[in-house]
DNA sequence: CGTGGCGTTGAGGTCTTTCAACGAGAGTGG
DNA sequence: CCACTCTCGTTGAAAGACCTCAACGCCACG
């Protein structure tokens, strides 16, 4: 198949398969599929393979035969579609715990590319389908997630079709902040859990071009709009890849609706 | 499922519930859920209720508690989301056979409003969930459909984020034509099947405002762009609510990609 | 035959894009 | 350690695609 690439080089944990060596995968699969129950976790893990990819590498590409599904365990992925002349639409950014690759069409509907170095659990498509049969709870979970993704996509349609640049950026930042908060809460049990005061610092690992292609804007407009939000005191930009939400209420107002 | 149709003076059938009186629902549910198998059709039909709505009426509204799911059996629905100031995004148009209302959030994610007079099968949410348990094949079907909807939503994101007005209209018309063709083929078995030469006449039951709100444009731009496509000989506009695709290849080229 | 809704067409305005220049930071090599 | 270069982000000025405002025509309806 394909699964392109992966430069690899990765240290430790190159593959798993239920072996205790791959704690990351075990934990993440648990988080993603806890519906299955801990007692069946081993079966799930046994069906998976760890894949690593450095930033900029594609896990798979649009149009390629969809021979596997993935659960992202570490890092951030961007999913995008291309027009023949190079125009691009980033349909989503994925964080650990997210599923991807479920395609019922002829091939993958989008390219999945690493924004940061990533680790993902790979399930051969046919095998995954078998797991769905075996664990109805897993199928339910997948349906729930797909449904949630659909709702998010519809929100994005509203953003792309009807919001101004300012509203788009504000919405985007708020959504990102919310996801990060949720992720932090979810990780709180097992991970570092740096304490309460994580504040409202939002990481922006993706570049301006990715943001622009996600929001249907140009990089210049993204840059200008961020600057404008900063000058109004709604946000701070301590670093290029970091945003602090200084005035959540104001930002929410700027996001429209 | 299909048949696009619309105008259609519907005969009888105000309610069903598995009773032989409601052929429409039986046929439609069959079409929608044929995975379940004919022998279980009665159980499915028994769980459903026929709902009718005239053009302009809402089946349910955004934010309302999601207490039911539906299968559209006749007519066309539009699904839309609103911003507080009235800006609107039509996230989709539904044809007979389509599902709607599956929401895992707190309430419906969008308003469902009849474009033409519609008939829909209503399933109480809890009962539908029970059916999903009972018929794994139905659950699989729902997952497939949701996944397909998600892919369509991502296509729409590409359209809204990166395509020009001209490309948006061309894409929209081609998509509509394709759906109509598929629907006609599917209906061929049971319905009128007006013969082979249905040609490439596409019905546009929705108003210009609906099209505009679906494509992220204004009604003026929609009107102007349609006129422009007509003057170039790519389409004909025999009536306000009808389009003939005269040059499919050219239109595909105009659609980008 | 007046009225209102809807679609079309025109003219001017604006938000975002395009084109262009500049600056900061990372990696490389002398 | 310091030029050099390349990428990426920011900022400015001009251009353009689409929007807004407005008028008009058509048709259904009472």
PDB file of C-alpha atoms in Angstrom, chain B residues 24-218:
ATOM      1  CA  UNK B  24     -44.535   5.278  -0.075  1.00  0.00           C
ATOM      2  CA  UNK B  25     -42.892   4.851   3.265  1.00  0.00           C
ATOM      3  CA  UNK B  26     -42.451   1.147   2.810  1.00  0.00           C
ATOM      4  CA  UNK B  27     -40.813   1.578  -0.513  1.00  0.00           C
ATOM      5  CA  UNK B  28     -38.666   4.432   0.671  1.00  0.00           C
ATOM      6  CA  UNK B  29     -37.542   2.801   3.841  1.00  0.00           C
ATOM      7  CA  UNK B  30     -36.733  -0.247   1.823  1.00  0.00           C
ATOM      8  CA  UNK B  31     -34.676   1.805  -0.511  1.00  0.00           C
ATOM      9  CA  UNK B  32     -32.976   3.560   2.334  1.00  0.00           C
ATOM     10  CA  UNK B  33     -32.365   0.557   4.491  1.00  0.00           C
ATOM     11  CA  UNK B  34     -32.341  -2.344   2.119  1.00  0.00           C
ATOM     12  CA  UNK B  35     -29.442  -3.685   4.068  1.00  0.00           C
ATOM     13  CA  UNK B  36     -31.899  -4.738   6.706  1.00  0.00           C
ATOM     14  CA  UNK B  37     -33.583  -7.200   4.448  1.00  0.00           C
ATOM     15  CA  UNK B  38     -37.161  -7.374   3.362  1.00  0.00           C
ATOM     16  CA  UNK B  39     -38.179  -9.699   6.167  1.00  0.00           C
ATOM     17  CA  UNK B  40     -37.453  -7.037   8.764  1.00  0.00           C
ATOM     18  CA  UNK B  41     -38.922  -4.203   6.831  1.00  0.00           C
ATOM     19  CA  UNK B  42     -42.190  -4.384   8.691  1.00  0.00           C
ATOM     20  CA  UNK B  43     -40.444  -3.852  12.011  1.00  0.00           C
ATOM     21  CA  UNK B  44     -38.744  -0.823  10.628  1.00  0.00           C
ATOM     22  CA  UNK B  45     -41.877   0.594   9.146  1.00  0.00           C
ATOM     23  CA  UNK B  46     -43.705   0.019  12.397  1.00  0.00           C
ATOM     24  CA  UNK B  47     -41.288   2.325  14.146  1.00  0.00           C
ATOM     25  CA  UNK B  48     -41.854   5.145  11.703  1.00  0.00           C
ATOM     26  CA  UNK B  49     -44.438   7.840  11.292  1.00  0.00           C
ATOM     27  CA  UNK B  50     -45.165   9.781   8.146  1.00  0.00           C
ATOM     28  CA  UNK B  51     -44.653  13.514   8.344  1.00  0.00           C
ATOM     29  CA  UNK B  52     -45.669  15.983   5.707  1.00  0.00           C
ATOM     30  CA  UNK B  53     -44.644  19.571   5.380  1.00  0.00           C
ATOM     31  CA  UNK B  54     -45.470  22.152   2.794  1.00  0.00           C
ATOM     32  CA  UNK B  55     -42.813  24.284   1.180  1.00  0.00           C
ATOM     33  CA  UNK B  56     -41.294  26.759   3.591  1.00  0.00           C
ATOM     34  CA  UNK B  57     -42.131  24.822   6.729  1.00  0.00           C
ATOM     35  CA  UNK B  58     -39.427  23.514   9.015  1.00  0.00           C
ATOM     36  CA  UNK B  59     -39.258  19.885  10.036  1.00  0.00           C
ATOM     37  CA  UNK B  60     -37.146  20.965  12.975  1.00  0.00           C
ATOM     38  CA  UNK B  61     -34.938  23.878  13.876  1.00  0.00           C
ATOM     39  CA  UNK B  62     -31.335  24.401  14.797  1.00  0.00           C
ATOM     40  CA  UNK B  63     -30.722  24.025  18.504  1.00  0.00           C
ATOM     41  CA  UNK B  64     -33.987  22.232  19.172  1.00  0.00           C
ATOM     42  CA  UNK B  65     -33.605  18.998  21.189  1.00  0.00           C
ATOM     43  CA  UNK B  66     -32.954  16.232  18.688  1.00  0.00           C
ATOM     44  CA  UNK B  67     -35.796  13.896  19.442  1.00  0.00           C
ATOM     45  CA  UNK B  68     -36.149  12.231  16.078  1.00  0.00           C
ATOM     46  CA  UNK B  69     -34.357  11.246  12.938  1.00  0.00           C
ATOM     47  CA  UNK B  70     -35.914  11.215   9.501  1.00  0.00           C
ATOM     48  CA  UNK B  71     -35.714   9.636   6.108  1.00  0.00           C
ATOM     49  CA  UNK B  72     -36.897  11.896   3.350  1.00  0.00           C
ATOM     50  CA  UNK B  73     -39.275  10.105   1.042  1.00  0.00           C
ATOM     51  CA  UNK B  74     -40.700  12.821  -1.194  1.00  0.00           C
ATOM     52  CA  UNK B  75     -39.675  16.333  -2.122  1.00  0.00           C
ATOM     53  CA  UNK B  76     -36.626  18.381  -1.294  1.00  0.00           C
ATOM     54  CA  UNK B  77     -35.308  19.696   1.999  1.00  0.00           C
ATOM     55  CA  UNK B  78     -32.700  22.297   2.704  1.00  0.00           C
ATOM     56  CA  UNK B  79     -30.538  22.225   5.818  1.00  0.00           C
ATOM     57  CA  UNK B  80     -29.159  25.500   7.079  1.00  0.00           C
ATOM     58  CA  UNK B  81     -27.363  27.217   9.914  1.00  0.00           C
ATOM     59  CA  UNK B  82     -27.779  30.837  10.943  1.00  0.00           C
ATOM     60  CA  UNK B  83     -25.610  33.540  12.417  1.00  0.00           C
ATOM     61  CA  UNK B  84     -27.193  35.889  14.910  1.00  0.00           C
ATOM     62  CA  UNK B  85     -27.407  38.703  12.373  1.00  0.00           C
ATOM     63  CA  UNK B  86     -29.272  36.589   9.869  1.00  0.00           C
ATOM     64  CA  UNK B  87     -26.456  35.447   7.634  1.00  0.00           C
ATOM     65  CA  UNK B  88     -27.229  31.939   6.551  1.00  0.00           C
ATOM     66  CA  UNK B  89     -25.358  28.921   5.278  1.00  0.00           C
ATOM     67  CA  UNK B  90     -27.260  26.162   3.534  1.00  0.00           C
ATOM     68  CA  UNK B  91     -25.199  23.096   4.366  1.00  0.00           C
ATOM     69  CA  UNK B  92     -27.121  20.793   2.077  1.00  0.00           C
ATOM     70  CA  UNK B  93     -30.105  19.956  -0.063  1.00  0.00           C
ATOM     71  CA  UNK B  94     -31.717  16.569   0.538  1.00  0.00           C
ATOM     72  CA  UNK B  95     -33.446  14.302  -1.917  1.00  0.00           C
ATOM     73  CA  UNK B  96     -35.678  11.289  -1.300  1.00  0.00           C
ATOM     74  CA  UNK B  97     -33.772   8.491   0.367  1.00  0.00           C
ATOM     75  CA  UNK B  98     -31.533  10.803   2.371  1.00  0.00           C
ATOM     76  CA  UNK B  99     -31.266  10.562   6.137  1.00  0.00           C
ATOM     77  CA  UNK B 100     -31.197  13.530   8.442  1.00  0.00           C
ATOM     78  CA  UNK B 101     -31.287  14.478  12.051  1.00  0.00           C
ATOM     79  CA  UNK B 102     -28.579  12.261  13.448  1.00  0.00           C
ATOM     80  CA  UNK B 103     -27.116  14.549  16.080  1.00  0.00           C
ATOM     81  CA  UNK B 104     -24.929  13.488  18.922  1.00  0.00           C
ATOM     82  CA  UNK B 105     -24.661  16.946  20.325  1.00  0.00           C
ATOM     83  CA  UNK B 106     -27.159  18.716  22.484  1.00  0.00           C
ATOM     84  CA  UNK B 107     -29.594  19.509  19.698  1.00  0.00           C
ATOM     85  CA  UNK B 108     -30.078  19.611  15.966  1.00  0.00           C
ATOM     86  CA  UNK B 109     -27.083  21.176  14.288  1.00  0.00           C
ATOM     87  CA  UNK B 110     -29.198  22.819  11.606  1.00  0.00           C
ATOM     88  CA  UNK B 111     -32.716  23.734  10.598  1.00  0.00           C
ATOM     89  CA  UNK B 112     -34.427  21.410   8.117  1.00  0.00           C
ATOM     90  CA  UNK B 113     -36.891  23.285   5.934  1.00  0.00           C
ATOM     91  CA  UNK B 114     -39.003  22.055   3.057  1.00  0.00           C
ATOM     92  CA  UNK B 115     -38.053  23.495  -0.332  1.00  0.00           C
ATOM     93  CA  UNK B 116     -40.992  21.737  -1.965  1.00  0.00           C
ATOM     94  CA  UNK B 117     -43.794  19.873  -0.251  1.00  0.00           C
ATOM     95  CA  UNK B 118     -42.124  16.938   1.462  1.00  0.00           C
ATOM     96  CA  UNK B 119     -42.928  13.610   3.024  1.00  0.00           C
ATOM     97  CA  UNK B 120     -40.550  12.150   5.551  1.00  0.00           C
ATOM     98  CA  UNK B 121     -40.436   9.078   7.773  1.00  0.00           C
ATOM     99  CA  UNK B 122     -39.931  10.035  11.362  1.00  0.00           C
ATOM    100  CA  UNK B 123     -38.231   7.748  13.866  1.00  0.00           C
ATOM    101  CA  UNK B 124     -38.165   8.659  17.530  1.00  0.00           C
ATOM    102  CA  UNK B 125     -34.552   9.016  18.424  1.00  0.00           C
ATOM    103  CA  UNK B 126     -34.466   6.451  21.216  1.00  0.00           C
ATOM    104  CA  UNK B 127     -36.360   3.969  19.137  1.00  0.00           C
ATOM    105  CA  UNK B 128     -34.044   4.471  16.211  1.00  0.00           C
ATOM    106  CA  UNK B 129     -31.067   3.842  18.437  1.00  0.00           C
ATOM    107  CA  UNK B 130     -32.722   0.608  19.454  1.00  0.00           C
ATOM    108  CA  UNK B 131     -33.108  -0.350  15.817  1.00  0.00           C
ATOM    109  CA  UNK B 132     -29.435   0.287  15.278  1.00  0.00           C
ATOM    110  CA  UNK B 133     -28.723  -2.207  18.047  1.00  0.00           C
ATOM    111  CA  UNK B 134     -31.102  -4.705  16.634  1.00  0.00           C
ATOM    112  CA  UNK B 135     -29.956  -4.476  13.030  1.00  0.00           C
ATOM    113  CA  UNK B 136     -26.218  -4.154  12.698  1.00  0.00           C
ATOM    114  CA  UNK B 137     -26.648  -3.872   8.963  1.00  0.00           C
ATOM    115  CA  UNK B 138     -28.711  -0.747   9.518  1.00  0.00           C
ATOM    116  CA  UNK B 139     -26.031   0.715  11.700  1.00  0.00           C
ATOM    117  CA  UNK B 140     -23.494  -0.018   9.005  1.00  0.00           C
ATOM    118  CA  UNK B 141     -25.681   1.717   6.478  1.00  0.00           C
ATOM    119  CA  UNK B 142     -25.987   4.763   8.709  1.00  0.00           C
ATOM    120  CA  UNK B 143     -22.233   4.861   9.179  1.00  0.00           C
ATOM    121  CA  UNK B 144     -21.682   4.633   5.440  1.00  0.00           C
ATOM    122  CA  UNK B 145     -24.098   7.451   4.803  1.00  0.00           C
ATOM    123  CA  UNK B 146     -22.643   9.665   7.493  1.00  0.00           C
ATOM    124  CA  UNK B 147     -19.212   9.031   6.080  1.00  0.00           C
ATOM    125  CA  UNK B 148     -20.422   9.916   2.605  1.00  0.00           C
ATOM    126  CA  UNK B 149     -22.002  13.087   3.940  1.00  0.00           C
ATOM    127  CA  UNK B 150     -18.730  13.985   5.584  1.00  0.00           C
ATOM    128  CA  UNK B 151     -16.877  13.573   2.308  1.00  0.00           C
ATOM    129  CA  UNK B 152     -19.469  15.755   0.586  1.00  0.00           C
ATOM    130  CA  UNK B 153     -19.083  18.371   3.294  1.00  0.00           C
ATOM    131  CA  UNK B 154     -15.338  18.402   2.732  1.00  0.00           C
ATOM    132  CA  UNK B 155     -15.887  18.898  -0.971  1.00  0.00           C
ATOM    133  CA  UNK B 156     -18.126  21.801  -0.135  1.00  0.00           C
ATOM    134  CA  UNK B 157     -15.407  23.226   2.090  1.00  0.00           C
ATOM    135  CA  UNK B 158     -13.062  23.179  -0.882  1.00  0.00           C
ATOM    136  CA  UNK B 159     -15.711  24.905  -2.946  1.00  0.00           C
ATOM    137  CA  UNK B 160     -16.430  27.579  -0.359  1.00  0.00           C
ATOM    138  CA  UNK B 161     -12.841  28.171   0.607  1.00  0.00           C
ATOM    139  CA  UNK B 162     -11.100  28.156  -2.718  1.00  0.00           C
ATOM    140  CA  UNK B 163     -13.364  28.294  -5.756  1.00  0.00           C
ATOM    141  CA  UNK B 164     -14.525  31.331  -7.714  1.00  0.00           C
ATOM    142  CA  UNK B 165     -18.186  32.182  -8.194  1.00  0.00           C
ATOM    143  CA  UNK B 166     -18.090  30.685 -11.654  1.00  0.00           C
ATOM    144  CA  UNK B 167     -16.502  27.466 -10.426  1.00  0.00           C
ATOM    145  CA  UNK B 168     -18.980  27.257  -7.576  1.00  0.00           C
ATOM    146  CA  UNK B 169     -21.989  27.466  -9.843  1.00  0.00           C
ATOM    147  CA  UNK B 170     -20.533  25.004 -12.329  1.00  0.00           C
ATOM    148  CA  UNK B 171     -19.680  22.544  -9.553  1.00  0.00           C
ATOM    149  CA  UNK B 172     -23.104  22.943  -8.016  1.00  0.00           C
ATOM    150  CA  UNK B 173     -24.947  22.292 -11.259  1.00  0.00           C
ATOM    151  CA  UNK B 174     -22.838  19.260 -12.092  1.00  0.00           C
ATOM    152  CA  UNK B 175     -23.318  17.804  -8.633  1.00  0.00           C
ATOM    153  CA  UNK B 176     -27.048  18.326  -8.882  1.00  0.00           C
ATOM    154  CA  UNK B 177     -27.150  16.754 -12.309  1.00  0.00           C
ATOM    155  CA  UNK B 178     -25.209  13.739 -11.077  1.00  0.00           C
ATOM    156  CA  UNK B 179     -27.497  13.263  -8.101  1.00  0.00           C
ATOM    157  CA  UNK B 180     -30.529  13.533 -10.298  1.00  0.00           C
ATOM    158  CA  UNK B 181     -29.111  10.980 -12.696  1.00  0.00           C
ATOM    159  CA  UNK B 182     -28.342   8.598  -9.864  1.00  0.00           C
ATOM    160  CA  UNK B 183     -31.737   9.144  -8.364  1.00  0.00           C
ATOM    161  CA  UNK B 184     -33.403   8.502 -11.691  1.00  0.00           C
ATOM    162  CA  UNK B 185     -31.461   5.288 -12.090  1.00  0.00           C
ATOM    163  CA  UNK B 186     -32.365   4.144  -8.595  1.00  0.00           C
ATOM    164  CA  UNK B 187     -35.999   4.988  -9.099  1.00  0.00           C
ATOM    165  CA  UNK B 188     -36.033   3.265 -12.415  1.00  0.00           C
ATOM    166  CA  UNK B 189     -37.071  -0.023 -10.869  1.00  0.00           C
ATOM    167  CA  UNK B 190     -40.107   1.058  -8.947  1.00  0.00           C
ATOM    168  CA  UNK B 191     -41.146   4.447 -10.128  1.00  0.00           C
ATOM    169  CA  UNK B 192     -42.391   5.888 -13.313  1.00  0.00           C
ATOM    170  CA  UNK B 193     -39.085   5.683 -15.091  1.00  0.00           C
ATOM    171  CA  UNK B 194     -39.993   8.107 -17.766  1.00  0.00           C
ATOM    172  CA  UNK B 195     -37.782   6.328 -20.201  1.00  0.00           C
ATOM    173  CA  UNK B 196     -34.208   6.710 -21.204  1.00  0.00           C
ATOM    174  CA  UNK B 197     -34.052  10.168 -22.664  1.00  0.00           C
ATOM    175  CA  UNK B 198     -34.312  12.114 -19.456  1.00  0.00           C
ATOM    176  CA  UNK B 199     -31.539  14.152 -20.959  1.00  0.00           C
ATOM    177  CA  UNK B 200     -29.583  16.490 -18.789  1.00  0.00           C
ATOM    178  CA  UNK B 201     -32.364  18.665 -17.543  1.00  0.00           C
ATOM    179  CA  UNK B 202     -31.738  19.600 -13.953  1.00  0.00           C
ATOM    180  CA  UNK B 203     -34.462  20.798 -11.644  1.00  0.00           C
ATOM    181  CA  UNK B 204     -33.697  23.783  -9.441  1.00  0.00           C
ATOM    182  CA  UNK B 205     -36.645  23.801  -7.062  1.00  0.00           C
ATOM    183  CA  UNK B 206     -34.823  26.008  -4.581  1.00  0.00           C
ATOM    184  CA  UNK B 207     -34.763  29.772  -4.995  1.00  0.00           C
ATOM    185  CA  UNK B 208     -31.755  31.877  -5.910  1.00  0.00           C
ATOM    186  CA  UNK B 209     -31.362  32.892  -2.280  1.00  0.00           C
ATOM    187  CA  UNK B 210     -30.999  29.249  -1.260  1.00  0.00           C
ATOM    188  CA  UNK B 211     -28.401  28.644  -3.944  1.00  0.00           C
ATOM    189  CA  UNK B 212     -26.539  31.773  -2.897  1.00  0.00           C
ATOM    190  CA  UNK B 213     -26.558  30.743   0.744  1.00  0.00           C
ATOM    191  CA  UNK B 214     -25.325  27.301  -0.236  1.00  0.00           C
ATOM    192  CA  UNK B 215     -22.448  28.611  -2.337  1.00  0.00           C
ATOM    193  CA  UNK B 216     -21.415  31.488  -0.124  1.00  0.00           C
ATOM    194  CA  UNK B 217     -22.490  34.131  -2.656  1.00  0.00           C
ATOM    195  CA  UNK B 218     -25.234  36.723  -3.064  1.00  0.00           C
TER     196      UNK B 218
END
